[in-house]
PDB file of C-alpha atoms in Angstrom:
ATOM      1  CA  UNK O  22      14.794  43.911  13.173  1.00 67.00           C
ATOM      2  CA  UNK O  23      14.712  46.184  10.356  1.00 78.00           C
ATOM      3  CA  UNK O  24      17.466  46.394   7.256  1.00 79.00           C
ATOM      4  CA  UNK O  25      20.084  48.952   8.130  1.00 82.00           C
ATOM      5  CA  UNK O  26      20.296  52.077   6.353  1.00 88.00           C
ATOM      6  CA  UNK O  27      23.141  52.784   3.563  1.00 90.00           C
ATOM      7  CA  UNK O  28      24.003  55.614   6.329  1.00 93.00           C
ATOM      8  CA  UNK O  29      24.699  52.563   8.585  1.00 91.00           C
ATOM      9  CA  UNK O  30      26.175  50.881   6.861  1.00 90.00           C
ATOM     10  CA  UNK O  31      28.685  53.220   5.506  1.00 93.00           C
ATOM     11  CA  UNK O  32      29.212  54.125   9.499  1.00 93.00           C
ATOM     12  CA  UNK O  33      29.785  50.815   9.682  1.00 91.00           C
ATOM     13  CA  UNK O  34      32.014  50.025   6.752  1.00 93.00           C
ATOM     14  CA  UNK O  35      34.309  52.698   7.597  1.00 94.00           C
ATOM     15  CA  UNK O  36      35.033  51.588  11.484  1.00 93.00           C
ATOM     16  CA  UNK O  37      35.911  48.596  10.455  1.00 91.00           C
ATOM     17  CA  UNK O  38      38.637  49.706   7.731  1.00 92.00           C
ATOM     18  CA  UNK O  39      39.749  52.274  10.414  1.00 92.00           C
ATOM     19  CA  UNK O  40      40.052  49.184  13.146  1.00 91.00           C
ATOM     20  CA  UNK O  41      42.672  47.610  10.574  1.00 90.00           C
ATOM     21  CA  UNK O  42      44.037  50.767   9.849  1.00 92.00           C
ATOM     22  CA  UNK O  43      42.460  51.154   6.518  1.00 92.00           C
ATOM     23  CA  UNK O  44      41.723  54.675   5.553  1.00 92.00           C
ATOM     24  CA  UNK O  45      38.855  55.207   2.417  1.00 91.00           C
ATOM     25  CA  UNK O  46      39.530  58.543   2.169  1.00 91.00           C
ATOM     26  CA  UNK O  47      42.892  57.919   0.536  1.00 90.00           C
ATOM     27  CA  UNK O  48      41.384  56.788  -2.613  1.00 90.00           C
ATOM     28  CA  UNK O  49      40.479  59.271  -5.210  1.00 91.00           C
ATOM     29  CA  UNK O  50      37.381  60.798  -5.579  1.00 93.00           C
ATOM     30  CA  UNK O  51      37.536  60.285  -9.245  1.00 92.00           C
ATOM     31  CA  UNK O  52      38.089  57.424 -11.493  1.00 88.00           C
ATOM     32  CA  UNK O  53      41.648  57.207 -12.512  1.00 83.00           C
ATOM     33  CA  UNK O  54      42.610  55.787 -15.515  1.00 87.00           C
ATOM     34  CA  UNK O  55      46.129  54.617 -15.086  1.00 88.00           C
ATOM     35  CA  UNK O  56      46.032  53.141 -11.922  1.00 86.00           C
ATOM     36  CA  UNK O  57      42.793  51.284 -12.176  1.00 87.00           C
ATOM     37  CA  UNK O  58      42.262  52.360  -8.607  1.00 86.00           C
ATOM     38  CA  UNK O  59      38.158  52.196  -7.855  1.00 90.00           C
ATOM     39  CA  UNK O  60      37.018  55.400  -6.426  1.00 94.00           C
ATOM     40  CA  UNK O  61      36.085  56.377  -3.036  1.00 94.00           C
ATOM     41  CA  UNK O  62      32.219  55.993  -3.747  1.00 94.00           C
ATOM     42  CA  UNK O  63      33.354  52.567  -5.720  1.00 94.00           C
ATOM     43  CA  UNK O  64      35.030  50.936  -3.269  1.00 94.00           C
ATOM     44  CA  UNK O  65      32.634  51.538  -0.664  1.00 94.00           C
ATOM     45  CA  UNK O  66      29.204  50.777  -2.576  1.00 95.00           C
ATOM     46  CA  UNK O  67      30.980  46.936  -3.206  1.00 94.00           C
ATOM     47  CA  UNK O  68      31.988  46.812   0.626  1.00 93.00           C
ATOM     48  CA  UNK O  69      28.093  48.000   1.144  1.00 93.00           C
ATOM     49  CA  UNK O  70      26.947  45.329  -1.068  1.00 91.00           C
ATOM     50  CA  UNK O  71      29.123  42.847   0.509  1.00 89.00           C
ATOM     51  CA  UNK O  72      28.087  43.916   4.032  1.00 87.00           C
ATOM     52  CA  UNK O  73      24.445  43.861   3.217  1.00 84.00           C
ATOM     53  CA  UNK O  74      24.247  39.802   1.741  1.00 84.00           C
ATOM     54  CA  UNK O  75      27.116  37.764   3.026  1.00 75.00           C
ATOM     55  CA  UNK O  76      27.715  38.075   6.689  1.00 75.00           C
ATOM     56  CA  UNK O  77      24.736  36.375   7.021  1.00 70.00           C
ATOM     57  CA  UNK O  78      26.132  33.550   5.048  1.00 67.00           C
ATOM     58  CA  UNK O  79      30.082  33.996   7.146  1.00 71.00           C
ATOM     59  CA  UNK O  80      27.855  33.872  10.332  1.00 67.00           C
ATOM     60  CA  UNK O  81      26.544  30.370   9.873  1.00 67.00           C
ATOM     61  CA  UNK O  82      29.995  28.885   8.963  1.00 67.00           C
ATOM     62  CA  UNK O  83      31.439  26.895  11.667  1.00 69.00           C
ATOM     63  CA  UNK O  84      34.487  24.675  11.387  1.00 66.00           C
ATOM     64  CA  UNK O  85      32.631  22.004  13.528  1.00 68.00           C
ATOM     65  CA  UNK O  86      30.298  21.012  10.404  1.00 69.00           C
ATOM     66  CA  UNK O  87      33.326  20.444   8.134  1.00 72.00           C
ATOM     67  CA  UNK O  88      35.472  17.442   9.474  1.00 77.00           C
ATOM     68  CA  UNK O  89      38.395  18.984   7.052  1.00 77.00           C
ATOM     69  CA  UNK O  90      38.195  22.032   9.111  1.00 75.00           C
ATOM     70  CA  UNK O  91      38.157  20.774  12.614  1.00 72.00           C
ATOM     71  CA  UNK O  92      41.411  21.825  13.842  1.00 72.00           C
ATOM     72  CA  UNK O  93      40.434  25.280  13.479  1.00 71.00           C
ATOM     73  CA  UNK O  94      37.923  24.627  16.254  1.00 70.00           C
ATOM     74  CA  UNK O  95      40.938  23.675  18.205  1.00 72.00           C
ATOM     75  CA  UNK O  96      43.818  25.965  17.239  1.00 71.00           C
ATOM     76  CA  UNK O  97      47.207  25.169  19.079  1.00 74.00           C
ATOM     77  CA  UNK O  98      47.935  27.562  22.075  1.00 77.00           C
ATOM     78  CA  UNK O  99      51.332  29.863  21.755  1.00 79.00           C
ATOM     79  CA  UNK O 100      51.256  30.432  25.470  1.00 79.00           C
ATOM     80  CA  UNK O 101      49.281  27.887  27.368  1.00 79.00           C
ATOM     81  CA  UNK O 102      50.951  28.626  30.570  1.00 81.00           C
ATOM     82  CA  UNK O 103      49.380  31.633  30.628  1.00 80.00           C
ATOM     83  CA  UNK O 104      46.160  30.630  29.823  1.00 77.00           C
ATOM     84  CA  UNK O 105      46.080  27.848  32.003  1.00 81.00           C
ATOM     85  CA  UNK O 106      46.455  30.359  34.693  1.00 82.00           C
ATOM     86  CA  UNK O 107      43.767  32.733  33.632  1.00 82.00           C
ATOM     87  CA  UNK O 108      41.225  29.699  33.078  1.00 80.00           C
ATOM     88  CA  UNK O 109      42.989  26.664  35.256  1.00 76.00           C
ATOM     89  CA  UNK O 110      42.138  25.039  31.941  1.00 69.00           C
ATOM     90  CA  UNK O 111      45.316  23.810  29.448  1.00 60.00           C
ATOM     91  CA  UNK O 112      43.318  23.618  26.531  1.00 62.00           C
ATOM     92  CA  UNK O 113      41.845  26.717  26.062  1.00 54.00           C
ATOM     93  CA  UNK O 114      38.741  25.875  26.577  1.00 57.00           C
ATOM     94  CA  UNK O 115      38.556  22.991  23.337  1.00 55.00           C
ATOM     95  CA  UNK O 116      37.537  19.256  24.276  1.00 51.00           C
TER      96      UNK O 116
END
């Protein structure tokens, strides 16, 4: 599997900040000075860079291999009368 292009990955980049409702267009297209904001073409080469090098490193994190973290294998169920009756299982699926 190849690399994916910066086209990609800007395609990318920006349908996941419009999923949370972010939208990159409402940054400036130049640098301004007294806000500090970073630029359109900023803000999205740093989420490219991040993109690019550390999902890899987020996707091999698992809350099993830390025994600090294990409850977050396991997190408590709000409603688990309803998902007992979706999965006949109480638990959610955790053992």
């Amino acid at each position: 599997m190849s690399a994916p292009t910066t086209k990609q990955l800007d395609a990318y980049i920006r349908t996941r900040l419009a999923l949370a409702g972010v939208d990159l267009d409402k940054l400036p297209e130049v640098s301004d000075p007294a806000t500090g904001a970073p630029t359109r073409a900023e803000a999205l080469r740093s989420l490219r860079s991040f993109v690019a090098s550390t999902p890899a490193a987020l996707a091999g994190w698992g809350a099993e291999a830390r025994p600090e973290y294990a409850q977050q294998a396991s997190p408590p169920l709000i409603y688990p009368s309803i998902t007992e009756a979706w999965t006949a299982d109480a638990t959610g699926g955790a053992r």
